Amino acid sequence: MATLAVEVVYRGIFQRTLARNIVRQIVFAARKDGKIGTAFGRYSDSPERNGIPAKQFAIVCDTALELEESLAVYEAKAVDVTINVDDSMCKGIESWAWYGLQPINELTKSDGTLIVTSRQDADSLIEDIHQKDTPYDLAIIPSTVSFSGLWVYKDDHTDMRILGTLCKVCPELVSLKAMLESVQEQTDNSTKVASVQRAHDRTTTRLVEPGEGNSETPFSFDMPGWKTMEEGLVIRGIPEGTGFRGGDEGYQPGRSEVFKKWSVRSMRPVINFDTCIKCTLCWLQCPDTCFDVTPDGLYDANMESCCGCGVCEAVCPVPDCVTMVSEAEFNDNNSQWDAWTADKDGYNKWMTVLVDQTKTETRTHGFHHVGGYDEEITATEEA
Ligand code: SF4
Ligand code: SF4
């Protein structure tokens, strides 16, 4: 008798189809092994938004009775395998119905496995992933993060490679033979079957010891109990703005004390303050009122508020003045304007390296690459 659980942590909307493909395919394949299972999103009404971390689950059992029992809980409390399809979520996630930051490996059982899609190596990822007091394995799918969402589906075989890796790290969940047969049956595509097999053969894991990893305490909030709730429904207004950091010059919009967006972003804007022409477009168009107007009339994107949508990059009229860079490159939310003011040469060198590196990557919000996927997939297959 065994009940095994897998969670797929993905970015809402952008990666929804990818997550669904993975959990459904696990269950189809497990059935070929004579097991029974189910695949589901955490919320039946699915209040997903672009980029918000969300989860889907696959539960596989030996008997129907076990499956019924496992479905009596709202969601799996512990999983044998966590699959993270965007490495920027290794820093932790704030998903729906969770107060504060949830470490990416929070639900991963002792001796379970965390699978991450990433171009980073294990040591860099472990720097971001919060410590656990039990050991687990880390498996990396070496790949650019895939954006396979509702509106743009990038069929780059990321789902197939994850499934092949899963069969290697947790064969008791589903056998490779069953997975290969099932993928052939479901997709009628022998290239996809080959991708599953290849990923299985190439998978290696790295043991992460107890206490290894990011030592920071994830931020949390006190959840009000029903006795402490106020009468009626109160939606607090955002306070009025002030001068930049409370001074007389510039402008800083008021912000919510509790609603931060640190885990929502997969990318963040990096500003070239030397080429900015102070046209105000980023400030006007940013949907989250992120930009603080500095005393010298420049625009500093405040990382408490930025959701990483990329609008500022799209509207900025100056080439390379705003560049969206992978969130995985940053370890803090500090002001870029502060860094530039303190050391302009140092800031510009740092910025140039990041911007050049971003140009050679294909990480994107998805919509930037509409129409470009066909060439990318061909290039990936050739590689
Ligand atoms: S990416 Fe730019 S436009 Fe979007 S929320 Fe962040 S600062 Fe605002
Ligand atoms: S849109 Fe670009 S040039 Fe205009 S103020 Fe913003 S950063 Fe400067």
mmCIF file of C-alpha atoms and ligand atoms in Angstrom:
data_model
loop_
_atom_site.group_PDB
_atom_site.id
_atom_site.type_symbol
_atom_site.label_atom_id
_atom_site.label_comp_id
_atom_site.label_asym_id
_atom_site.label_seq_id
_atom_site.Cartn_x
_atom_site.Cartn_y
_atom_site.Cartn_z
ATOM 1 C CA MET A 1 0.000 0.000 0.000
ATOM 2 C CA ALA A 2 1.479 3.318 -0.999
ATOM 3 C CA THR A 3 0.262 6.812 -1.743
ATOM 4 C CA LEU A 4 2.735 9.011 -3.584
ATOM 5 C CA ALA A 5 2.332 12.703 -4.275
ATOM 6 C CA VAL A 6 3.946 15.153 -6.681
ATOM 7 C CA GLU A 7 3.484 18.933 -6.732
ATOM 8 C CA VAL A 8 4.278 21.102 -9.728
ATOM 9 C CA VAL A 9 5.021 24.701 -8.733
ATOM 10 C CA TYR A 10 4.546 27.021 -11.694
ATOM 11 C CA ARG A 11 3.904 30.633 -12.560
ATOM 12 C CA GLY A 12 0.195 31.321 -12.901
ATOM 13 C CA ILE A 13 -1.130 31.637 -16.450
ATOM 14 C CA PHE A 14 2.355 31.723 -18.045
ATOM 15 C CA GLN A 15 3.112 28.078 -17.251
ATOM 16 C CA ARG A 16 -0.295 26.645 -16.609
ATOM 17 C CA THR A 17 -0.445 24.351 -19.626
ATOM 18 C CA LEU A 18 3.032 23.047 -18.849
ATOM 19 C CA ALA A 19 2.006 22.152 -15.280
ATOM 20 C CA ARG A 20 -1.220 20.536 -16.423
ATOM 21 C CA ASN A 21 0.592 18.426 -19.030
ATOM 22 C CA ILE A 22 2.995 17.112 -16.397
ATOM 23 C CA VAL A 23 0.450 16.105 -13.741
ATOM 24 C CA ARG A 24 -1.979 14.563 -16.252
ATOM 25 C CA GLN A 25 0.745 12.572 -17.940
ATOM 26 C CA ILE A 26 1.955 11.201 -14.587
ATOM 27 C CA VAL A 27 -1.501 9.806 -13.895
ATOM 28 C CA PHE A 28 -1.969 8.378 -17.404
ATOM 29 C CA ALA A 29 1.375 6.578 -17.117
ATOM 30 C CA ALA A 30 0.762 5.346 -13.552
ATOM 31 C CA ARG A 31 -2.429 3.678 -14.753
ATOM 32 C CA LYS A 32 -0.335 1.604 -17.142
ATOM 33 C CA ASP A 33 1.555 0.369 -14.070
ATOM 34 C CA GLY A 34 -1.764 -0.823 -12.618
ATOM 35 C CA LYS A 35 -2.112 2.083 -10.206
ATOM 36 C CA ILE A 36 -4.815 4.662 -9.771
ATOM 37 C CA GLY A 37 -4.386 8.409 -9.482
ATOM 38 C CA THR A 38 -5.711 11.863 -9.992
ATOM 39 C CA ALA A 39 -4.334 15.221 -11.156
ATOM 40 C CA PHE A 40 -5.715 18.546 -9.975
ATOM 41 C CA GLY A 41 -5.017 22.232 -9.476
ATOM 42 C CA ARG A 42 -5.093 23.463 -5.903
ATOM 43 C CA TYR A 43 -8.128 25.668 -6.401
ATOM 44 C CA SER A 44 -11.209 24.630 -8.209
ATOM 45 C CA ASP A 45 -12.016 28.251 -9.012
ATOM 46 C CA SER A 46 -8.369 28.857 -9.980
ATOM 47 C CA PRO A 47 -7.867 32.541 -9.167
ATOM 48 C CA GLU A 48 -4.635 32.629 -11.121
ATOM 49 C CA ARG A 49 -2.845 35.750 -12.264
ATOM 50 C CA ASN A 50 0.146 36.255 -14.506
ATOM 51 C CA GLY A 51 3.322 35.210 -12.735
ATOM 52 C CA ILE A 52 1.770 34.389 -9.349
ATOM 53 C CA PRO A 53 3.213 31.118 -8.033
ATOM 54 C CA ALA A 54 0.570 28.384 -8.192
ATOM 55 C CA LYS A 55 0.484 24.595 -7.831
ATOM 56 C CA GLN A 56 -0.926 21.501 -9.436
ATOM 57 C CA PHE A 57 -0.722 18.029 -7.932
ATOM 58 C CA ALA A 58 -0.621 14.394 -9.032
ATOM 59 C CA ILE A 59 -1.559 11.728 -6.468
ATOM 60 C CA VAL A 60 -0.860 8.087 -7.323
ATOM 61 C CA CYS A 61 -2.095 5.175 -5.174
ATOM 62 C CA ASP A 62 -2.272 1.388 -5.263
ATOM 63 C CA THR A 63 -5.997 1.251 -4.513
ATOM 64 C CA ALA A 64 -9.112 3.365 -4.985
ATOM 65 C CA LEU A 65 -9.638 3.414 -1.204
ATOM 66 C CA GLU A 66 -6.239 4.983 -0.645
ATOM 67 C CA LEU A 67 -6.962 7.571 -3.302
ATOM 68 C CA GLU A 68 -10.264 8.511 -1.649
ATOM 69 C CA GLU A 69 -8.487 8.848 1.661
ATOM 70 C CA SER A 70 -5.810 11.138 0.209
ATOM 71 C CA LEU A 71 -8.475 13.369 -1.364
ATOM 72 C CA ALA A 72 -10.058 14.031 2.019
ATOM 73 C CA VAL A 73 -7.416 16.722 2.581
ATOM 74 C CA TYR A 74 -7.486 20.080 0.859
ATOM 75 C CA GLU A 75 -4.058 19.597 -0.676
ATOM 76 C CA ALA A 76 -1.106 17.297 -0.106
ATOM 77 C CA LYS A 77 0.648 18.235 3.146
ATOM 78 C CA ALA A 78 3.882 16.547 2.063
ATOM 79 C CA VAL A 79 5.062 15.379 -1.342
ATOM 80 C CA ASP A 80 7.571 12.828 -2.576
ATOM 81 C CA VAL A 81 8.639 15.062 -5.444
ATOM 82 C CA THR A 82 8.455 18.825 -5.868
ATOM 83 C CA ILE A 83 8.806 20.024 -9.456
ATOM 84 C CA ASN A 84 9.708 23.703 -9.824
ATOM 85 C CA VAL A 85 9.431 24.831 -13.446
ATOM 86 C CA ASP A 86 10.917 28.305 -12.886
ATOM 87 C CA ASP A 87 14.185 28.583 -10.964
ATOM 88 C CA SER A 88 13.414 32.144 -9.817
ATOM 89 C CA MET A 89 10.908 30.510 -7.422
ATOM 90 C CA CYS A 90 13.789 28.802 -5.596
ATOM 91 C CA LYS A 91 13.786 31.938 -3.427
ATOM 92 C CA GLY A 92 10.372 30.944 -2.113
ATOM 93 C CA ILE A 93 6.820 31.562 -3.164
ATOM 94 C CA GLU A 94 3.775 33.475 -1.986
ATOM 95 C CA SER A 95 0.923 31.581 -3.486
ATOM 96 C CA TRP A 96 -2.769 31.843 -2.794
ATOM 97 C CA ALA A 97 -3.938 30.819 0.671
ATOM 98 C CA TRP A 98 -0.453 31.059 2.173
ATOM 99 C CA TYR A 99 0.564 33.829 4.547
ATOM 100 C CA GLY A 100 4.131 34.961 3.904
ATOM 101 C CA LEU A 101 6.917 33.272 1.982
ATOM 102 C CA GLN A 102 6.761 29.497 1.546
ATOM 103 C CA PRO A 103 10.141 27.841 0.889
ATOM 104 C CA ILE A 104 10.085 25.968 -2.415
ATOM 105 C CA ASN A 105 10.960 22.722 -0.601
ATOM 106 C CA GLU A 106 8.458 23.219 2.246
ATOM 107 C CA LEU A 107 6.377 20.169 1.286
ATOM 108 C CA THR A 108 9.256 17.989 0.029
ATOM 109 C CA LYS A 109 9.499 14.903 2.253
ATOM 110 C CA SER A 110 12.688 13.727 3.900
ATOM 111 C CA ASP A 111 14.679 11.876 1.193
ATOM 112 C CA GLY A 112 12.296 13.247 -1.431
ATOM 113 C CA THR A 113 13.428 15.088 -4.560
ATOM 114 C CA LEU A 114 13.223 18.663 -5.777
ATOM 115 C CA ILE A 115 13.396 18.925 -9.594
ATOM 116 C CA VAL A 116 14.219 22.391 -10.983
ATOM 117 C CA THR A 117 14.373 23.674 -14.560
ATOM 118 C CA SER A 118 17.398 25.948 -14.666
ATOM 119 C CA ARG A 119 20.570 27.023 -16.402
ATOM 120 C CA GLN A 120 22.199 27.511 -12.973
ATOM 121 C CA ASP A 121 24.308 24.881 -11.255
ATOM 122 C CA ALA A 122 23.336 23.121 -8.036
ATOM 123 C CA ASP A 123 25.439 25.344 -5.762
ATOM 124 C CA SER A 124 23.860 28.565 -7.086
ATOM 125 C CA LEU A 125 20.371 27.148 -6.699
ATOM 126 C CA ILE A 126 21.053 25.890 -3.174
ATOM 127 C CA GLU A 127 22.144 29.416 -2.195
ATOM 128 C CA ASP A 128 18.556 30.528 -2.878
ATOM 129 C CA ILE A 129 16.664 27.471 -1.583
ATOM 130 C CA HIS A 130 15.818 27.612 2.134
ATOM 131 C CA GLN A 131 17.441 25.167 4.517
ATOM 132 C CA LYS A 132 15.557 22.086 5.692
ATOM 133 C CA ASP A 133 16.302 19.934 8.694
ATOM 134 C CA THR A 134 15.925 16.767 6.621
ATOM 135 C CA PRO A 135 17.917 15.673 3.538
ATOM 136 C CA TYR A 136 16.540 15.696 0.017
ATOM 137 C CA ASP A 137 17.886 15.292 -3.522
ATOM 138 C CA LEU A 138 18.150 18.098 -6.048
ATOM 139 C CA ALA A 139 17.817 17.250 -9.756
ATOM 140 C CA ILE A 140 18.320 19.943 -12.391
ATOM 141 C CA ILE A 141 16.784 19.947 -15.868
ATOM 142 C CA PRO A 142 19.421 22.024 -17.729
ATOM 143 C CA SER A 143 17.176 24.315 -19.713
ATOM 144 C CA THR A 144 15.940 27.834 -20.230
ATOM 145 C CA VAL A 145 12.795 28.339 -18.196
ATOM 146 C CA SER A 146 9.825 27.481 -20.374
ATOM 147 C CA PHE A 147 6.781 29.683 -20.670
ATOM 148 C CA SER A 148 3.984 27.453 -21.772
ATOM 149 C CA GLY A 149 0.839 29.133 -20.704
ATOM 150 C CA LEU A 150 -2.728 29.676 -21.651
ATOM 151 C CA TRP A 151 -2.157 31.973 -24.586
ATOM 152 C CA VAL A 152 1.297 31.032 -25.806
ATOM 153 C CA TYR A 153 2.313 27.383 -25.759
ATOM 154 C CA LYS A 154 6.009 26.793 -26.162
ATOM 155 C CA ASP A 155 6.234 23.107 -26.978
ATOM 156 C CA ASP A 156 9.929 22.765 -26.204
ATOM 157 C CA HIS A 157 9.684 19.326 -24.537
ATOM 158 C CA THR A 158 10.282 20.703 -21.026
ATOM 159 C CA ASP A 159 7.322 18.614 -19.846
ATOM 160 C CA MET A 160 8.821 15.499 -21.465
ATOM 161 C CA ARG A 161 12.238 16.052 -19.896
ATOM 162 C CA ILE A 162 10.682 16.528 -16.482
ATOM 163 C CA LEU A 163 8.703 13.309 -16.879
ATOM 164 C CA GLY A 164 11.842 11.364 -17.849
ATOM 165 C CA THR A 165 13.676 12.768 -14.815
ATOM 166 C CA LEU A 166 10.730 11.931 -12.570
ATOM 167 C CA CYS A 167 10.825 8.259 -13.644
ATOM 168 C CA LYS A 168 14.510 8.157 -12.713
ATOM 169 C CA VAL A 169 14.237 9.815 -9.284
ATOM 170 C CA CYS A 170 10.984 8.149 -8.210
ATOM 171 C CA PRO A 171 10.504 4.865 -10.130
ATOM 172 C CA GLU A 172 8.064 3.656 -7.466
ATOM 173 C CA LEU A 173 5.690 6.431 -8.613
ATOM 174 C CA VAL A 174 5.776 5.476 -12.288
ATOM 175 C CA SER A 175 8.039 3.226 -14.337
ATOM 176 C CA LEU A 176 9.956 4.461 -17.369
ATOM 177 C CA LYS A 177 8.363 1.754 -19.513
ATOM 178 C CA ALA A 178 4.855 2.904 -18.600
ATOM 179 C CA MET A 179 5.797 6.549 -19.184
ATOM 180 C CA LEU A 180 7.265 5.875 -22.642
ATOM 181 C CA GLU A 181 4.202 3.888 -23.708
ATOM 182 C CA SER A 182 1.833 6.465 -22.336
ATOM 183 C CA VAL A 183 3.589 9.442 -23.963
ATOM 184 C CA GLN A 184 3.530 7.627 -27.303
ATOM 185 C CA GLU A 185 -0.162 6.943 -26.875
ATOM 186 C CA GLN A 186 -1.087 10.457 -25.758
ATOM 187 C CA THR A 187 1.059 12.450 -28.169
ATOM 188 C CA ASP A 188 1.713 10.109 -31.100
ATOM 189 C CA ASN A 189 5.131 11.801 -31.298
ATOM 190 C CA SER A 190 8.283 9.677 -31.226
ATOM 191 C CA THR A 191 10.516 12.737 -30.720
ATOM 192 C CA LYS A 192 8.746 13.395 -27.430
ATOM 193 C CA VAL A 193 9.208 9.776 -26.406
ATOM 194 C CA ALA A 194 12.921 10.141 -27.179
ATOM 195 C CA SER A 195 13.062 13.289 -25.007
ATOM 196 C CA VAL A 196 11.615 11.346 -22.056
ATOM 197 C CA GLN A 197 14.159 8.554 -22.500
ATOM 198 C CA ARG A 198 17.106 10.929 -22.921
ATOM 199 C CA ALA A 199 16.227 12.972 -19.840
ATOM 200 C CA HIS A 200 15.877 9.744 -17.828
ATOM 201 C CA ASP A 201 19.309 8.504 -18.919
ATOM 202 C CA ARG A 202 21.038 11.813 -18.239
ATOM 203 C CA THR A 203 19.506 12.591 -14.839
ATOM 204 C CA THR A 204 21.898 13.043 -11.951
ATOM 205 C CA THR A 205 21.018 14.207 -8.469
ATOM 206 C CA ARG A 206 22.861 16.074 -5.758
ATOM 207 C CA LEU A 207 22.136 15.269 -2.108
ATOM 208 C CA VAL A 208 21.266 18.393 -0.128
ATOM 209 C CA GLU A 209 22.221 17.852 3.495
ATOM 210 C CA PRO A 210 20.146 19.111 6.442
ATOM 211 C CA GLY A 211 21.030 22.748 7.165
ATOM 212 C CA GLU A 212 22.484 23.340 3.688
ATOM 213 C CA GLY A 213 21.107 26.334 1.781
ATOM 214 C CA ASN A 214 19.615 29.757 2.386
ATOM 215 C CA SER A 215 19.584 30.450 6.140
ATOM 216 C CA GLU A 216 17.222 33.447 6.133
ATOM 217 C CA THR A 217 13.920 33.073 7.964
ATOM 218 C CA PRO A 218 11.107 33.332 5.409
ATOM 219 C CA PHE A 219 8.956 36.389 6.113
ATOM 220 C CA SER A 220 5.525 35.699 7.530
ATOM 221 C CA PHE A 221 2.401 37.517 8.681
ATOM 222 C CA ASP A 222 0.046 36.804 11.560
ATOM 223 C CA MET A 223 -3.146 35.428 10.154
ATOM 224 C CA PRO A 224 -6.139 37.004 11.945
ATOM 225 C CA GLY A 225 -8.367 34.494 13.737
ATOM 226 C CA TRP A 226 -12.136 34.846 13.431
ATOM 227 C CA LYS A 227 -12.309 36.440 16.888
ATOM 228 C CA THR A 228 -9.823 39.145 15.899
ATOM 229 C CA MET A 229 -11.464 40.071 12.609
ATOM 230 C CA GLU A 230 -13.149 43.416 12.306
ATOM 231 C CA GLU A 231 -16.862 43.766 11.753
ATOM 232 C CA GLY A 232 -17.752 44.140 8.107
ATOM 233 C CA LEU A 233 -15.361 44.042 5.211
ATOM 234 C CA VAL A 234 -12.671 46.703 5.267
ATOM 235 C CA ILE A 235 -10.454 47.311 2.287
ATOM 236 C CA ARG A 236 -7.866 49.795 3.402
ATOM 237 C CA GLY A 237 -6.982 52.572 0.994
ATOM 238 C CA ILE A 238 -3.405 53.138 -0.059
ATOM 239 C CA PRO A 239 -1.991 56.118 1.865
ATOM 240 C CA GLU A 240 -1.142 59.339 0.049
ATOM 241 C CA GLY A 241 2.271 59.663 -1.512
ATOM 242 C CA THR A 242 5.058 61.828 -0.157
ATOM 243 C CA GLY A 243 8.270 63.382 -1.371
ATOM 244 C CA PHE A 244 11.050 60.890 -2.152
ATOM 245 C CA ARG A 245 11.674 58.996 1.113
ATOM 246 C CA GLY A 246 9.674 61.577 3.050
ATOM 247 C CA GLY A 247 11.779 64.546 1.852
ATOM 248 C CA ASP A 248 10.680 67.696 0.020
ATOM 249 C CA GLU A 249 11.894 66.684 -3.435
ATOM 250 C CA GLY A 250 10.818 63.988 -5.854
ATOM 251 C CA TYR A 251 7.806 61.764 -5.247
ATOM 252 C CA GLN A 252 7.137 58.414 -3.646
ATOM 253 C CA PRO A 253 3.693 56.841 -3.941
ATOM 254 C CA GLY A 254 2.080 55.382 -0.814
ATOM 255 C CA ARG A 255 2.259 51.574 -0.653
ATOM 256 C CA SER A 256 0.516 48.770 1.177
ATOM 257 C CA GLU A 257 2.346 47.660 4.325
ATOM 258 C CA VAL A 258 1.570 43.994 3.779
ATOM 259 C CA PHE A 259 1.086 43.407 0.074
ATOM 260 C CA LYS A 260 4.551 42.852 -1.366
ATOM 261 C CA LYS A 261 5.389 41.215 -4.662
ATOM 262 C CA TRP A 262 8.806 39.702 -4.101
ATOM 263 C CA SER A 263 7.983 36.196 -5.237
ATOM 264 C CA VAL A 264 5.745 37.171 -8.122
ATOM 265 C CA ARG A 265 8.512 38.322 -10.440
ATOM 266 C CA SER A 266 10.463 36.049 -12.747
ATOM 267 C CA MET A 267 12.297 39.097 -14.096
ATOM 268 C CA ARG A 268 12.891 42.657 -12.883
ATOM 269 C CA PRO A 269 13.756 45.896 -14.686
ATOM 270 C CA VAL A 270 17.321 47.192 -14.582
ATOM 271 C CA ILE A 271 17.594 50.908 -15.351
ATOM 272 C CA ASN A 272 20.373 52.743 -17.157
ATOM 273 C CA PHE A 273 20.161 56.073 -15.319
ATOM 274 C CA ASP A 274 22.788 57.661 -17.597
ATOM 275 C CA THR A 275 20.730 57.261 -20.770
ATOM 276 C CA CYS A 276 17.300 57.972 -19.222
ATOM 277 C CA ILE A 277 15.746 61.063 -20.843
ATOM 278 C CA LYS A 278 13.182 61.512 -18.002
ATOM 279 C CA CYS A 279 10.278 61.123 -20.385
ATOM 280 C CA THR A 280 8.021 59.735 -17.542
ATOM 281 C CA LEU A 281 6.588 56.932 -19.697
ATOM 282 C CA CYS A 282 7.675 54.102 -17.386
ATOM 283 C CA TRP A 283 6.228 55.974 -14.402
ATOM 284 C CA LEU A 284 2.930 56.616 -16.171
ATOM 285 C CA GLN A 285 2.509 53.148 -17.624
ATOM 286 C CA CYS A 286 3.662 50.936 -14.757
ATOM 287 C CA PRO A 287 0.462 49.175 -13.647
ATOM 288 C CA ASP A 288 1.710 48.815 -10.066
ATOM 289 C CA THR A 289 2.914 52.381 -9.443
ATOM 290 C CA CYS A 290 6.417 51.110 -8.798
ATOM 291 C CA PHE A 291 8.490 54.063 -9.825
ATOM 292 C CA ASP A 292 9.784 56.485 -7.201
ATOM 293 C CA VAL A 293 10.710 59.860 -8.651
ATOM 294 C CA THR A 294 14.149 60.695 -7.282
ATOM 295 C CA PRO A 295 15.252 64.243 -6.311
ATOM 296 C CA ASP A 296 17.228 64.435 -9.580
ATOM 297 C CA GLY A 297 14.116 63.565 -11.631
ATOM 298 C CA LEU A 298 15.056 59.968 -12.438
ATOM 299 C CA TYR A 299 12.793 56.927 -12.042
ATOM 300 C CA ASP A 300 13.758 54.183 -9.586
ATOM 301 C CA ALA A 301 11.689 50.981 -9.783
ATOM 302 C CA ASN A 302 10.750 49.995 -6.223
ATOM 303 C CA MET A 303 11.108 46.250 -5.811
ATOM 304 C CA GLU A 304 8.513 46.000 -3.035
ATOM 305 C CA SER A 305 5.862 46.674 -5.638
ATOM 306 C CA CYS A 306 7.211 45.402 -8.949
ATOM 307 C CA CYS A 307 5.474 42.305 -10.334
ATOM 308 C CA GLY A 308 7.938 42.012 -13.231
ATOM 309 C CA CYS A 309 5.372 42.538 -15.989
ATOM 310 C CA GLY A 310 7.862 44.176 -18.379
ATOM 311 C CA VAL A 311 5.623 47.087 -19.389
ATOM 312 C CA CYS A 312 8.317 49.633 -18.471
ATOM 313 C CA GLU A 313 10.789 47.890 -20.797
ATOM 314 C CA ALA A 314 8.219 47.856 -23.585
ATOM 315 C CA VAL A 315 7.311 51.564 -23.322
ATOM 316 C CA CYS A 316 10.772 53.047 -22.715
ATOM 317 C CA PRO A 317 11.778 54.881 -25.924
ATOM 318 C CA VAL A 318 15.535 54.696 -25.265
ATOM 319 C CA PRO A 319 17.273 51.471 -26.409
ATOM 320 C CA ASP A 320 18.500 49.355 -23.471
ATOM 321 C CA CYS A 321 17.526 52.002 -20.927
ATOM 322 C CA VAL A 322 15.196 49.508 -19.224
ATOM 323 C CA THR A 323 16.116 45.827 -19.515
ATOM 324 C CA MET A 324 14.238 42.961 -17.906
ATOM 325 C CA VAL A 325 16.735 40.630 -16.211
ATOM 326 C CA SER A 326 16.149 37.203 -14.657
ATOM 327 C CA GLU A 327 15.153 37.475 -10.991
ATOM 328 C CA ALA A 328 17.604 34.676 -10.228
ATOM 329 C CA GLU A 329 20.432 37.222 -10.653
ATOM 330 C CA PHE A 330 19.426 39.188 -7.537
ATOM 331 C CA ASN A 331 19.763 38.505 -3.844
ATOM 332 C CA ASP A 332 18.147 41.671 -2.489
ATOM 333 C CA ASN A 333 15.487 44.265 -3.277
ATOM 334 C CA ASN A 334 17.717 47.290 -2.850
ATOM 335 C CA SER A 335 17.320 50.554 -4.765
ATOM 336 C CA GLN A 336 19.228 50.657 -8.049
ATOM 337 C CA TRP A 337 19.306 54.441 -7.892
ATOM 338 C CA ASP A 338 21.097 54.226 -4.514
ATOM 339 C CA ALA A 339 23.692 51.898 -6.027
ATOM 340 C CA TRP A 340 24.159 54.168 -9.068
ATOM 341 C CA THR A 341 24.428 57.311 -6.905
ATOM 342 C CA ALA A 342 27.015 55.688 -4.636
ATOM 343 C CA ASP A 343 29.253 54.377 -7.440
ATOM 344 C CA LYS A 344 28.277 55.249 -11.025
ATOM 345 C CA ASP A 345 31.157 53.372 -12.688
ATOM 346 C CA GLY A 346 30.626 50.284 -10.559
ATOM 347 C CA TYR A 347 26.870 50.319 -11.232
ATOM 348 C CA ASN A 348 27.346 50.745 -14.978
ATOM 349 C CA LYS A 349 29.812 47.860 -15.162
ATOM 350 C CA TRP A 350 27.442 45.605 -13.207
ATOM 351 C CA MET A 351 24.509 46.682 -15.373
ATOM 352 C CA THR A 352 26.371 46.159 -18.658
ATOM 353 C CA VAL A 353 27.316 42.588 -17.755
ATOM 354 C CA LEU A 354 23.723 41.773 -16.797
ATOM 355 C CA VAL A 355 22.219 43.388 -19.891
ATOM 356 C CA ASP A 356 24.671 41.656 -22.256
ATOM 357 C CA GLN A 357 24.028 38.332 -20.588
ATOM 358 C CA THR A 358 20.273 38.831 -20.869
ATOM 359 C CA LYS A 359 20.588 39.374 -24.619
ATOM 360 C CA THR A 360 22.056 35.894 -25.058
ATOM 361 C CA GLU A 361 19.314 34.230 -23.000
ATOM 362 C CA THR A 362 15.872 33.403 -24.221
ATOM 363 C CA ARG A 363 14.122 33.916 -20.912
ATOM 364 C CA THR A 364 11.065 36.016 -21.544
ATOM 365 C CA HIS A 365 7.564 36.816 -20.378
ATOM 366 C CA GLY A 366 6.236 34.705 -23.208
ATOM 367 C CA PHE A 367 4.512 37.353 -25.275
ATOM 368 C CA HIS A 368 7.839 38.758 -26.450
ATOM 369 C CA HIS A 369 8.484 35.545 -28.318
ATOM 370 C CA VAL A 370 5.177 35.044 -30.071
ATOM 371 C CA GLY A 371 6.066 33.716 -33.498
ATOM 372 C CA GLY A 372 9.668 33.069 -32.472
ATOM 373 C CA TYR A 373 9.167 29.661 -30.895
ATOM 374 C CA ASP A 374 9.382 27.613 -34.067
ATOM 375 C CA GLU A 375 12.981 28.650 -34.708
ATOM 376 C CA GLU A 376 13.881 28.179 -31.049
ATOM 377 C CA ILE A 377 12.485 24.660 -30.932
ATOM 378 C CA THR A 378 14.343 23.686 -34.099
ATOM 379 C CA ALA A 379 17.564 25.054 -32.635
ATOM 380 C CA THR A 380 16.960 23.189 -29.345
ATOM 381 C CA GLU A 381 16.296 19.919 -31.136
ATOM 382 C CA GLU A 382 19.427 20.318 -33.245
ATOM 383 C CA ALA A 383 21.466 21.020 -30.108
HETATM 384 S S1 SF4 B 1 8.156 45.427 -14.595
HETATM 385 FE FE1 SF4 B 1 8.175 47.673 -14.800
HETATM 386 S S2 SF4 B 1 6.063 48.214 -15.379
HETATM 387 FE FE2 SF4 B 1 5.995 46.115 -14.564
HETATM 388 S S3 SF4 B 1 5.516 46.306 -12.383
HETATM 389 FE FE3 SF4 B 1 7.774 46.280 -12.548
HETATM 390 S S4 SF4 B 1 8.382 48.416 -12.699
HETATM 391 FE FE4 SF4 B 1 6.189 48.343 -13.130
HETATM 392 S S1 SF4 B 2 10.682 55.364 -19.932
HETATM 393 FE FE1 SF4 B 2 12.904 55.139 -20.053
HETATM 394 S S2 SF4 B 2 13.669 57.142 -20.679
HETATM 395 FE FE2 SF4 B 2 11.564 57.423 -20.011
HETATM 396 S S3 SF4 B 2 11.767 58.003 -17.829
HETATM 397 FE FE3 SF4 B 2 11.473 55.789 -17.885
HETATM 398 S S4 SF4 B 2 13.553 54.927 -17.890
HETATM 399 FE FE4 SF4 B 2 13.710 57.109 -18.446
#
